[in-house]
XYZ file of C-alpha atoms in Angstrom:
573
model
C 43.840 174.624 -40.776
C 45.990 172.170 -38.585
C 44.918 169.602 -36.831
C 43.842 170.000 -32.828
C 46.536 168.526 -30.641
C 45.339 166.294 -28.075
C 45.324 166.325 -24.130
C 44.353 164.026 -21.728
C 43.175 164.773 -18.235
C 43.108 162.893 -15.240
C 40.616 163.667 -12.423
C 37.622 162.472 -11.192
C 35.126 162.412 -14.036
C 32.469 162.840 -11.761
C 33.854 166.124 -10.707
C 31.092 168.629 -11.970
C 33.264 172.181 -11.927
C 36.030 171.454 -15.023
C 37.971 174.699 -15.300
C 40.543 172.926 -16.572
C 38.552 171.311 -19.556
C 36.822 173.772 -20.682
C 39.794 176.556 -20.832
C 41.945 173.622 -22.897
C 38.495 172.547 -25.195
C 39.036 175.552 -26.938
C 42.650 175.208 -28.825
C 43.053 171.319 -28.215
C 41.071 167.543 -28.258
C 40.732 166.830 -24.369
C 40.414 163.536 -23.350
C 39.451 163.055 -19.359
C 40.286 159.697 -17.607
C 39.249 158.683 -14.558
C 42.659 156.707 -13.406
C 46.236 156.266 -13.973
C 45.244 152.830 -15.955
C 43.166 154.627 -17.979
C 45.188 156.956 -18.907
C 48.195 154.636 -19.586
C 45.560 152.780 -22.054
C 45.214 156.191 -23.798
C 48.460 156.488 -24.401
C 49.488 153.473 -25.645
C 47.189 154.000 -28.233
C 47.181 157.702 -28.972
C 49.257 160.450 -30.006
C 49.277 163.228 -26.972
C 50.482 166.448 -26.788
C 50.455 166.422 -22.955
C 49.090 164.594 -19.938
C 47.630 166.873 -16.713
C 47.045 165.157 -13.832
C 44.577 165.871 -10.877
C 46.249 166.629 -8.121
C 44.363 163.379 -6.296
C 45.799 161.277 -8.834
C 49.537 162.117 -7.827
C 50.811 159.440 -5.936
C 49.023 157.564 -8.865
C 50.913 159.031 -11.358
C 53.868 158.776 -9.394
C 53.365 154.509 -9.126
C 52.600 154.340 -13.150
C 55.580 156.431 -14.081
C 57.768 154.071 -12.009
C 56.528 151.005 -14.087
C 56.885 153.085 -17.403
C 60.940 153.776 -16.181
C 61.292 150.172 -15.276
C 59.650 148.847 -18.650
C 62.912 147.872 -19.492
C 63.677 145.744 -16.935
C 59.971 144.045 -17.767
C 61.469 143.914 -21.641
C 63.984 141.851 -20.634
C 62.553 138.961 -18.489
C 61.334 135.383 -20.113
C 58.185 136.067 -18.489
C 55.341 137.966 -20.051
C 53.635 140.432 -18.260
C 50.393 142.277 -18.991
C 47.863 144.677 -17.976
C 44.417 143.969 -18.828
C 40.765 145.677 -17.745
C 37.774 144.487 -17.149
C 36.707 143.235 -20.086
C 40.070 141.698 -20.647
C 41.508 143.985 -23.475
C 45.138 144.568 -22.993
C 46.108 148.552 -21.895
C 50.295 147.505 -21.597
C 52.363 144.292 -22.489
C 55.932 143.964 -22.566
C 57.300 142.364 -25.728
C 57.126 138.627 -24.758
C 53.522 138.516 -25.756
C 54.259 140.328 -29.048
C 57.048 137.490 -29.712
C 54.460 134.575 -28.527
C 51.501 136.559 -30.505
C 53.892 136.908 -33.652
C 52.315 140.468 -33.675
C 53.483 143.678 -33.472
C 51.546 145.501 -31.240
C 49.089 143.661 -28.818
C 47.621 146.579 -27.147
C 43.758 146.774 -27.335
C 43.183 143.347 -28.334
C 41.621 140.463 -26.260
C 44.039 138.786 -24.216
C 42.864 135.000 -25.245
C 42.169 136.231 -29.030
C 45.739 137.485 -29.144
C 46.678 133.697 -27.979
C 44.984 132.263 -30.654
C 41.689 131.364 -28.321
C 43.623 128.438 -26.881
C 41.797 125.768 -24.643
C 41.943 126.474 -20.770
C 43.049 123.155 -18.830
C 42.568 124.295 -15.526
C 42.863 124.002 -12.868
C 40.948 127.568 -12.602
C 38.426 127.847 -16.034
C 38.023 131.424 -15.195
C 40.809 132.973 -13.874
C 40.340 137.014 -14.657
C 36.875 136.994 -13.551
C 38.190 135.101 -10.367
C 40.744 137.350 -9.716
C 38.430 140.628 -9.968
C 35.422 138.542 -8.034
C 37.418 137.695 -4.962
C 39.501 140.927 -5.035
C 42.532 138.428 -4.418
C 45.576 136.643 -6.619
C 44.609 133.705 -8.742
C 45.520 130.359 -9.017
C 48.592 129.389 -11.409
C 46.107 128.348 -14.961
C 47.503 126.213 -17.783
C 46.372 127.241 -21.621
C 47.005 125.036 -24.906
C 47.250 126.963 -28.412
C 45.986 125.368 -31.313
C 49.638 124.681 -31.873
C 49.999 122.980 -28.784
C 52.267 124.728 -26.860
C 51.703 125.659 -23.276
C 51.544 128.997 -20.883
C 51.118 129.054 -17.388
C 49.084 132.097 -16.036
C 48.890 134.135 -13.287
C 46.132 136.921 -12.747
C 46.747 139.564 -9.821
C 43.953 142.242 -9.235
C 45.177 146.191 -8.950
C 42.966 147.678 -6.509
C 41.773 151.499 -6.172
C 40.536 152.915 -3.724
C 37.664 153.272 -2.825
C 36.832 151.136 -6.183
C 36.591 147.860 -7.163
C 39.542 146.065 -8.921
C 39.121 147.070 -12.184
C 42.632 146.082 -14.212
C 44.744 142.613 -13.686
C 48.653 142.265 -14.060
C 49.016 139.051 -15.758
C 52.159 136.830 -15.871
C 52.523 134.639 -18.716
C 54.988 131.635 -18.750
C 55.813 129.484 -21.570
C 55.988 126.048 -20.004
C 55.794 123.957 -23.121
C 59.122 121.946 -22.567
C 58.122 121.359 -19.183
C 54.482 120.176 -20.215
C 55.996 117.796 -23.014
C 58.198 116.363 -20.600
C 55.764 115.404 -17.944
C 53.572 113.780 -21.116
C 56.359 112.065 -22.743
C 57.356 110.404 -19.029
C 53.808 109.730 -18.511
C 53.794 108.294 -22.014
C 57.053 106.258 -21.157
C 55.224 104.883 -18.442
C 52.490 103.701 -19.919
C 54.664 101.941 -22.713
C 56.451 100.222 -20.261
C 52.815 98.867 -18.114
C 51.998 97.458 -22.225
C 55.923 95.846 -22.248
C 54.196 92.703 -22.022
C 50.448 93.304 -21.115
C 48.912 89.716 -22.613
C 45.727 88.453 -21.918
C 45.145 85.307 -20.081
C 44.507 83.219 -23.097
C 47.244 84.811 -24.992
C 49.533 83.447 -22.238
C 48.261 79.958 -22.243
C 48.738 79.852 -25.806
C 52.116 81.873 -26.849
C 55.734 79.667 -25.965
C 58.624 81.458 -23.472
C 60.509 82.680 -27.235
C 57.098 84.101 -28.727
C 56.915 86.426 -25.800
C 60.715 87.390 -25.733
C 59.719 88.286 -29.709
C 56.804 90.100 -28.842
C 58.794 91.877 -26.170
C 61.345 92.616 -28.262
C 58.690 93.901 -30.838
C 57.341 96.315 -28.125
C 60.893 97.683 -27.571
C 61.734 98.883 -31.322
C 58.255 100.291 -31.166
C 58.727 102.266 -28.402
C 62.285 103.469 -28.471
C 61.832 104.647 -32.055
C 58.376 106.244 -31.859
C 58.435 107.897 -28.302
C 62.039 107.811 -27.605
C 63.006 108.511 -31.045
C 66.113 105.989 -30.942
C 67.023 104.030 -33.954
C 70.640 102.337 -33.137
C 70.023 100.084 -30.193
C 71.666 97.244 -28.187
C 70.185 95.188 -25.054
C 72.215 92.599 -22.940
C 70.697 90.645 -20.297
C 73.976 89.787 -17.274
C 74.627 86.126 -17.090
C 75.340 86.387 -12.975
C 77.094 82.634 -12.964
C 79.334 83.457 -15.954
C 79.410 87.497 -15.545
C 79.103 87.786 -19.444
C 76.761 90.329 -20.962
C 74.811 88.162 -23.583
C 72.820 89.590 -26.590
C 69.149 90.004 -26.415
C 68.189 92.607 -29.295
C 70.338 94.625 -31.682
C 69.125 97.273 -34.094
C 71.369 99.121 -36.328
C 74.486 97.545 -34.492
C 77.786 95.714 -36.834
C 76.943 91.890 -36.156
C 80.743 91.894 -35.238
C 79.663 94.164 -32.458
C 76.615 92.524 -31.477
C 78.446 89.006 -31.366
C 81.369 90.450 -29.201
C 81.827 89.057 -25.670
C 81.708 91.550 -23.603
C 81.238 90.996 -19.447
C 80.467 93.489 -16.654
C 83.692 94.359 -15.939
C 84.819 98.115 -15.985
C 87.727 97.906 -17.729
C 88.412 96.141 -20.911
C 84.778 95.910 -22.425
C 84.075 99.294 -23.395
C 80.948 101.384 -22.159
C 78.604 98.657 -21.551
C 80.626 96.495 -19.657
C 81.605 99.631 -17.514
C 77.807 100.560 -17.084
C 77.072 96.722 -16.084
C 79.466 96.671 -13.202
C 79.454 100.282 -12.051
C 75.092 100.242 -12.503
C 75.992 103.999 -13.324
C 74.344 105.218 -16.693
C 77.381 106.303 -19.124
C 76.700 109.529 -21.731
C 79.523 109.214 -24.369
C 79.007 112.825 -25.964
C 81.908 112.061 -29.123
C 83.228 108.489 -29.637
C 86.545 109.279 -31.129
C 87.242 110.943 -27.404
C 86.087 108.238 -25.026
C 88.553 105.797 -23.934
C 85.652 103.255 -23.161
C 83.899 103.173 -26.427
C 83.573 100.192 -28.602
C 82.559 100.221 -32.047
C 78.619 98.880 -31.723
C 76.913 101.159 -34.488
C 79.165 101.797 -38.105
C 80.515 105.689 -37.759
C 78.823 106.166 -34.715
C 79.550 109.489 -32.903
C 77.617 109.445 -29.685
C 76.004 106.723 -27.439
C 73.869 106.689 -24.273
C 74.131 103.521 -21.936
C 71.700 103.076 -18.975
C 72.043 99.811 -16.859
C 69.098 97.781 -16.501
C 68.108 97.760 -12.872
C 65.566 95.550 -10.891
C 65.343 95.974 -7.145
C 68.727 98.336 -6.886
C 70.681 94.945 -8.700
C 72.041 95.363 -12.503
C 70.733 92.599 -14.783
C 71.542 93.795 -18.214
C 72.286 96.843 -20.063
C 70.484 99.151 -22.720
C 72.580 100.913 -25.599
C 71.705 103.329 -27.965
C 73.973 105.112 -30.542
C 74.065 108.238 -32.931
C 76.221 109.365 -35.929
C 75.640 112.779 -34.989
C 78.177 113.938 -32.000
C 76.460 115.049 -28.454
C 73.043 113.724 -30.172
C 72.248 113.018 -26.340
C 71.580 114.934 -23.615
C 70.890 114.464 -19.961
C 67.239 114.906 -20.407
C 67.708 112.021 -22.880
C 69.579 109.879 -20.586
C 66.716 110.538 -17.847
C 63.937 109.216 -20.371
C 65.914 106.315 -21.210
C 66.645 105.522 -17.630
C 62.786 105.753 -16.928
C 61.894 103.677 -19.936
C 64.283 100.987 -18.839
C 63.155 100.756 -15.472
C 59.830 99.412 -16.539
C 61.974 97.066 -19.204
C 63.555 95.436 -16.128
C 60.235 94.657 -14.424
C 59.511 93.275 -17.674
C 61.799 90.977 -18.096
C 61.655 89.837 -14.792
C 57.922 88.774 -15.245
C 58.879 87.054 -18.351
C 61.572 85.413 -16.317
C 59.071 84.500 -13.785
C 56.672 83.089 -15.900
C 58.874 80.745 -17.466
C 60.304 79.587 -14.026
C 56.876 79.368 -13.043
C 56.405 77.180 -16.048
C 59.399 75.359 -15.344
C 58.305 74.388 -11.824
C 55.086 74.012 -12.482
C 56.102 71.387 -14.673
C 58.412 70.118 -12.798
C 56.247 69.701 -10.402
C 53.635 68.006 -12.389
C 56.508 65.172 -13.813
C 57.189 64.942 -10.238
C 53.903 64.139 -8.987
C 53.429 61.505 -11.707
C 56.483 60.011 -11.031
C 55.402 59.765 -7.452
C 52.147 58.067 -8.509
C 53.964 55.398 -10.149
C 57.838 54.768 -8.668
C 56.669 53.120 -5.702
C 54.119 50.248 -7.968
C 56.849 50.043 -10.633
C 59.226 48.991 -7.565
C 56.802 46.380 -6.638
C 56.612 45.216 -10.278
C 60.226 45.138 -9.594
C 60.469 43.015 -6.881
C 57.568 40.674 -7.589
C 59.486 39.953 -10.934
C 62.823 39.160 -9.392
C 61.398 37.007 -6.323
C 59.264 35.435 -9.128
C 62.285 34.780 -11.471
C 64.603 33.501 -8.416
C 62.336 30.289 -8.164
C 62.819 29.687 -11.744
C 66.546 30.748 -12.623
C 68.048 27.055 -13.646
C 64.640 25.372 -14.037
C 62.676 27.469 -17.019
C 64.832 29.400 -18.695
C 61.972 31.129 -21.025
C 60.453 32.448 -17.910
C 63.157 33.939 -16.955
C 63.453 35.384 -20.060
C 60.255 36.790 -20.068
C 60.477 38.130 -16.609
C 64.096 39.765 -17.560
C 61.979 41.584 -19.938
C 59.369 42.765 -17.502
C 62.150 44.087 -15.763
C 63.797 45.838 -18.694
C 60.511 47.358 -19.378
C 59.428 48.360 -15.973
C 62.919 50.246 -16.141
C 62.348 51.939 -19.070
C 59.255 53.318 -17.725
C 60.966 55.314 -15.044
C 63.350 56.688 -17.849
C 60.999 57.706 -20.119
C 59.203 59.654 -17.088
C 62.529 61.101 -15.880
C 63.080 62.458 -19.992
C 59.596 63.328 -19.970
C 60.111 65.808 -17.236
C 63.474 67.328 -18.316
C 61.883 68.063 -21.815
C 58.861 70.141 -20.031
C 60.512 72.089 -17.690
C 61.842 75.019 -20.422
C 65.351 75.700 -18.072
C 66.793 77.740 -21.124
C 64.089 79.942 -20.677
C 65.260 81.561 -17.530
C 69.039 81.513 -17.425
C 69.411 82.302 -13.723
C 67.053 79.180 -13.378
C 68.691 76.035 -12.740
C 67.299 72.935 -12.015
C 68.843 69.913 -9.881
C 71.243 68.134 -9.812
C 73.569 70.916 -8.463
C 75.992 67.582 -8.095
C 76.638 66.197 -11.076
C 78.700 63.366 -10.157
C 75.454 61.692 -8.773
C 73.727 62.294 -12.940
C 72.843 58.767 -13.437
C 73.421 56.980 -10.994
C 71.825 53.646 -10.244
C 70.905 53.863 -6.323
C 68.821 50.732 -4.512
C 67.273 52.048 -1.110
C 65.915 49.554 1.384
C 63.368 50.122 3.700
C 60.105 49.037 5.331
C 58.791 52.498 5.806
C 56.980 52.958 2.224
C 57.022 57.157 3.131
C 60.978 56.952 3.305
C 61.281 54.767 -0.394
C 59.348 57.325 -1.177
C 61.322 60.236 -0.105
C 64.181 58.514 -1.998
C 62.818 58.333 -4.866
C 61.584 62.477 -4.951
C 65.040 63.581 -3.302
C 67.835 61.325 -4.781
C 65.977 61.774 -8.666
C 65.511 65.098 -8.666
C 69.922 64.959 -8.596
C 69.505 62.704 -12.063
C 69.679 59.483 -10.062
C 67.782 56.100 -11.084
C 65.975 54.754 -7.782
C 65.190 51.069 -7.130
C 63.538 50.233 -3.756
C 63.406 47.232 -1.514
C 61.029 46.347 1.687
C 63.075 44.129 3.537
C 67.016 42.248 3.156
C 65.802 39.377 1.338
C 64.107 41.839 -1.542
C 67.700 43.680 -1.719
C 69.601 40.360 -2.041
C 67.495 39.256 -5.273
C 67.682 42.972 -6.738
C 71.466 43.086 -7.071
C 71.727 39.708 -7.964
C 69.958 39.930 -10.735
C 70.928 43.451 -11.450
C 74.413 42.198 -11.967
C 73.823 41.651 -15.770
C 73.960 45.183 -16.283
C 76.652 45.820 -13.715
C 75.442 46.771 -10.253
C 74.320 49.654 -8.037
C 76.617 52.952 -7.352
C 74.881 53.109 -4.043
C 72.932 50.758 -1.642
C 70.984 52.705 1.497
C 69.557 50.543 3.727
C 67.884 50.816 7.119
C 69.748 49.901 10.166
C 67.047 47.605 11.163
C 65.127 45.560 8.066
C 61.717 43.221 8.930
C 64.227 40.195 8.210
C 67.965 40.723 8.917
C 69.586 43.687 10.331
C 72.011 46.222 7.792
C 75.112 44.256 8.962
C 73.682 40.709 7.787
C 72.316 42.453 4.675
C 76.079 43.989 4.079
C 77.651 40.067 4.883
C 74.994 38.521 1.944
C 76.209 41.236 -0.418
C 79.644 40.725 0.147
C 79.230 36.753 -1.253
C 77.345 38.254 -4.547
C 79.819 41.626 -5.156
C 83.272 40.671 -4.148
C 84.169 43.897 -5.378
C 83.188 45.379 -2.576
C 79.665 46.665 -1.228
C 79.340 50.488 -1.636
C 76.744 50.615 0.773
C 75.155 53.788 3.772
C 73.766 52.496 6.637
C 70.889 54.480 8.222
C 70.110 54.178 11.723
C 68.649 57.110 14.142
C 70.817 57.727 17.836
C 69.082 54.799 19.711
C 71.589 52.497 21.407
C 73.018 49.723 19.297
C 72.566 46.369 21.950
C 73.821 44.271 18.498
C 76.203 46.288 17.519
C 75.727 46.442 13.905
C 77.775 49.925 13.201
C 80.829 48.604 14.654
C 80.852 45.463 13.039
C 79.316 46.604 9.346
C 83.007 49.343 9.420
C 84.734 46.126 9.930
C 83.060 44.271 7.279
C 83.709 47.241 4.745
C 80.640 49.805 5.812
C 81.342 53.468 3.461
C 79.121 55.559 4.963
C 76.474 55.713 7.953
C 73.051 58.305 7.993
C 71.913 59.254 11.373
C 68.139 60.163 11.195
C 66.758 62.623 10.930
C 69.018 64.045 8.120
C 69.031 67.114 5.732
C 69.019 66.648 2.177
C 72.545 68.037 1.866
C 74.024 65.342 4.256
C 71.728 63.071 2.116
C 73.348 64.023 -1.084
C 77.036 64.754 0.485
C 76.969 61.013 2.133
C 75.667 59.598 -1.632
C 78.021 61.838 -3.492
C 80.902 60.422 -1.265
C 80.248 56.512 -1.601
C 79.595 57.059 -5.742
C 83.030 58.385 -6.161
C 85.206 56.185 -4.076
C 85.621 52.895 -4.723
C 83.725 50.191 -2.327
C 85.996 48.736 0.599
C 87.081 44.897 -0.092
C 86.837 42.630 2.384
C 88.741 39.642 2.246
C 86.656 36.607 4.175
């Protein structure tokens, strides 16, 4: 006996009076639906002779049969697209699910099972039973697979009439790459906020070079294990000199590494291109690019990204590949993230040293303060001392010489003192006075009642590498360079306009009868009227320079600069 074909019926399976039904029940299997759904459930899982279709379920029929002509068109799109029930079994999929699944027919199976039960992130937890609930479309849901890749989700409701929504079209959207990106930038980011995340104490304790290593130590880590980069090159720009100069190389010829190179864009291959364009530079095959330099031995590829802080270029960061096009825009983008964060960076590292730099600075400064102004009086108590004894005890003199010698060292020692605390090679950009060098060690005597302006003298004029001696009045002045003469005699002599015991042009006369060399001497007076006439008559007598107060530091250091380097003006008397 054969076996009974099989029919299935659409119509209301409520409807009491089946004609229909019972006239097939007797040659075939009859199956009776209640919907088009159904019924295209039924048939993706059965074998049926024929399909007869109430005719209340036409314009149905008609809508199912389009989507059956148009599967296709749903065969062929990089979505997925599905039809599940209520209880979320699948009744249709096209064949991106089967290629996601790895199986070969979905249909029937739980939607999550066929997923592997992945792990709903959200933002909706529940997004079928939302979907039939409010009658309405869902939001967009992200799922993880045990695997860890990524689908996006979108549930739709199909309503009947008259019924509730009983079946969901579901969109499915593998958005894996996209997902990995976002978490590999976020992951960039957060590599770049630990660049050089030290604790308080660690900062007190490590030197300027132990964080540049640790920095350094932070970059291989990073640009191998989340950037997966093993060739790399960073140059930090030198802005006074325009040359790129080594900071780290990995996997670079030291022939390469060692080249000059400055940010020009011709004649010093990619990087120096990248440094003074601040464009990033993808070199997809070295034996093709004009610009490429050797860095890496048989390298075939390179990316180079500028290092930028506040829109301004201040190095460059290089890495390189044996494989040709091993880089890709999407690399150059992650690169170009990662080395945004390595700019800020370096820039705090560079700001902590030239914090460290003025802070000490500072603190030399300050203690210099403290003692200049006694050491001067040590100074001049010594020489006013020693001028009642020169020709009548010579081993007080001696021992006073000494005093002086000493007194003088002290200041030096200070001055060295400060220069070997303040770290200036830690922060190349950071330079320290004297920006005139022609004033580096000079020996400068300043005369003046006001203590606050011997004072100023000594903070301003040092801070250029001069040695400062002070004086209260003319007589003071006359005994310093006298008995400075034994080791030759001042570059400069400032002196007010107006001393407690002779004005600047009888101070300038009593100097002339010690230095007959001349007198390099500045006269500073303010832009009250001059009843004596001591300007005019100190040019005659071989005045350099004059300093009308109140004056700027530059015209301070121009007016010094300009009596150190010309010779003083002889008078003959």
């Amino acid at each position: 006996m054969s076996a009974r074909k099989k029919i299935l019926v659409v119509q209301d399976p409520r409807q009491t009076d089946q004609p229909l039904v019972d006239r097939l029940g007797d040659d075939a299997e009859v199956v009776v639906v209640g919907s088009m759904l159904r019924a295209l459930h039924c048939l993706q899982r059965g074998d049926f002779a024929g399909v007869f279709v109430d005719q209340a379920y036409v314009k149905e029929a008609f809508d199912v049969g389009r989507l059956l002509q148009n599967e296709r068109v749903l065969e062929g799109m990089l979505d997925g697209v599905v039809l599940l029930d209520v209880d979320n079994s699948i009744i249709w999929a096209n064949g991106r699910l089967n290629e996601w699944s790895g199986l070969t027919d979905v249909v029937g199976k739980n939607f999550y099972a066929v997923l592997g039960s992945p792990e709903i992130i959200g933002p909706d937890f529940c997004p079928f039973h939302t979907a039939l609930a409010n009658d309405r479309h869902g939001a967009w849901t992200i799922l993880r697979t045990s695997d860890n890749r990524h689908f996006q989700i979108h549930a739709s409701p199909i309503r009947e009439e008259g019924n509730p929504a009983a079946h969901l079209i579901v969109t499915i959207r593998d958005v894996t790459a996209q997902i990995l990106e976002q978490q590999k930038i976020s992951a960039i980011h957060q590599a770049g906020a630990k660049l050089t995340e030290l604790k308080p104490e660690d900062l007190q304790e490590m030197t300027f070079e132990e964080r540049i290593e640790l920095l350094k130590q932070n970059i291989l880590e990073y640009t191998k294990n989340l950037l997966n980069f093993d060739v790399i090159e960073i140059r930090l720009l030198d802005r006074k000199t325009n040359r790129l100069e080594p900071l780290l190389a990995v996997g670079i010829e030291p022939e390469a590494a060692a080249r000059p190179l400055r940010a020009l864009s011709t004649g010093n291959g990619v990087t120096g291109f990248v440094a003074a364009t601040s464009k990033s530079y993808l070199c997809e095959d070295t034996t093709e690019d004009p610009l490429y330099l050797e860095g890496c031995k048989g390298a075939k590829s390179s990316l180079t990204v500028p290092l930028m802080l506040h829109d301004q270029v201040i190095g460059t960061f290089n890495v390189e590949s044996p494989q040709p096009r091993a880089f890709d825009y999407r690399d150059l983008q992650f690169l170009e993230l990662f080395t945004r964060d390595l700019a800020v960076a370096l820039n705090t590292l560079e700001l902590l040293a030239v914090e460290k730099a003025i802070t000490a600075q500072e603190n030399v400064e300050a203690i210099h303060s403290a003692v200049a102004l006694p050491i001067d009086v040590i100074l001049n108590d010594a020489v006013n001392v020693m001028e009642k004894y020169i020709g009548h005890d010579t081993e007080v003199v001696e021992k006073l010489q000494r005093i002086l010698r000493h007194a003088r060292d002290i200041k030096l020692k200070i001055q060295k003192v400060g220069q070997s605390m303040a770290p200036t090679q830690a922060h190349p950009q950071y330079a320290q006075q004297p920006a005139r060098p022609e004033l580096h060690g000079k020996q400068i005597l300043v005369v003046d009642a006001d203590e606050s302006v011997r004072g100023a003298a000594h903070a301003l004029l040092e801070r250029c590498g001069c040695t400062v001696e002070t004086a209260h009045d003319g007589g003071e002045a006359v005994s310093m360079v006298r008995n400075f003469l034994a080791d030759g005699c001042y570059d400069a002599i400032i002196s007010d306009i107006r001393l407690p015991d002779m004005s600047g042009y009888e101070l300038l006369c009593k100097l002339h009868n010690i230095l007959v060399d001349g007198v390099p001497m500045i006269l500073m007076t303010g832009f009250g009227y001059d009843p004596g006439h001591c300007i005019v008559k100190a040019r005659q007598a071989g005045l350099q320079a004059v300093l009308y107060k109140p004056f700027r530091l530059d015209q301070l250091l121009e007016t010094v600069t300009k009596v150190v380097t010309s010779p003083p003006i002889v008078v003959r008397q």
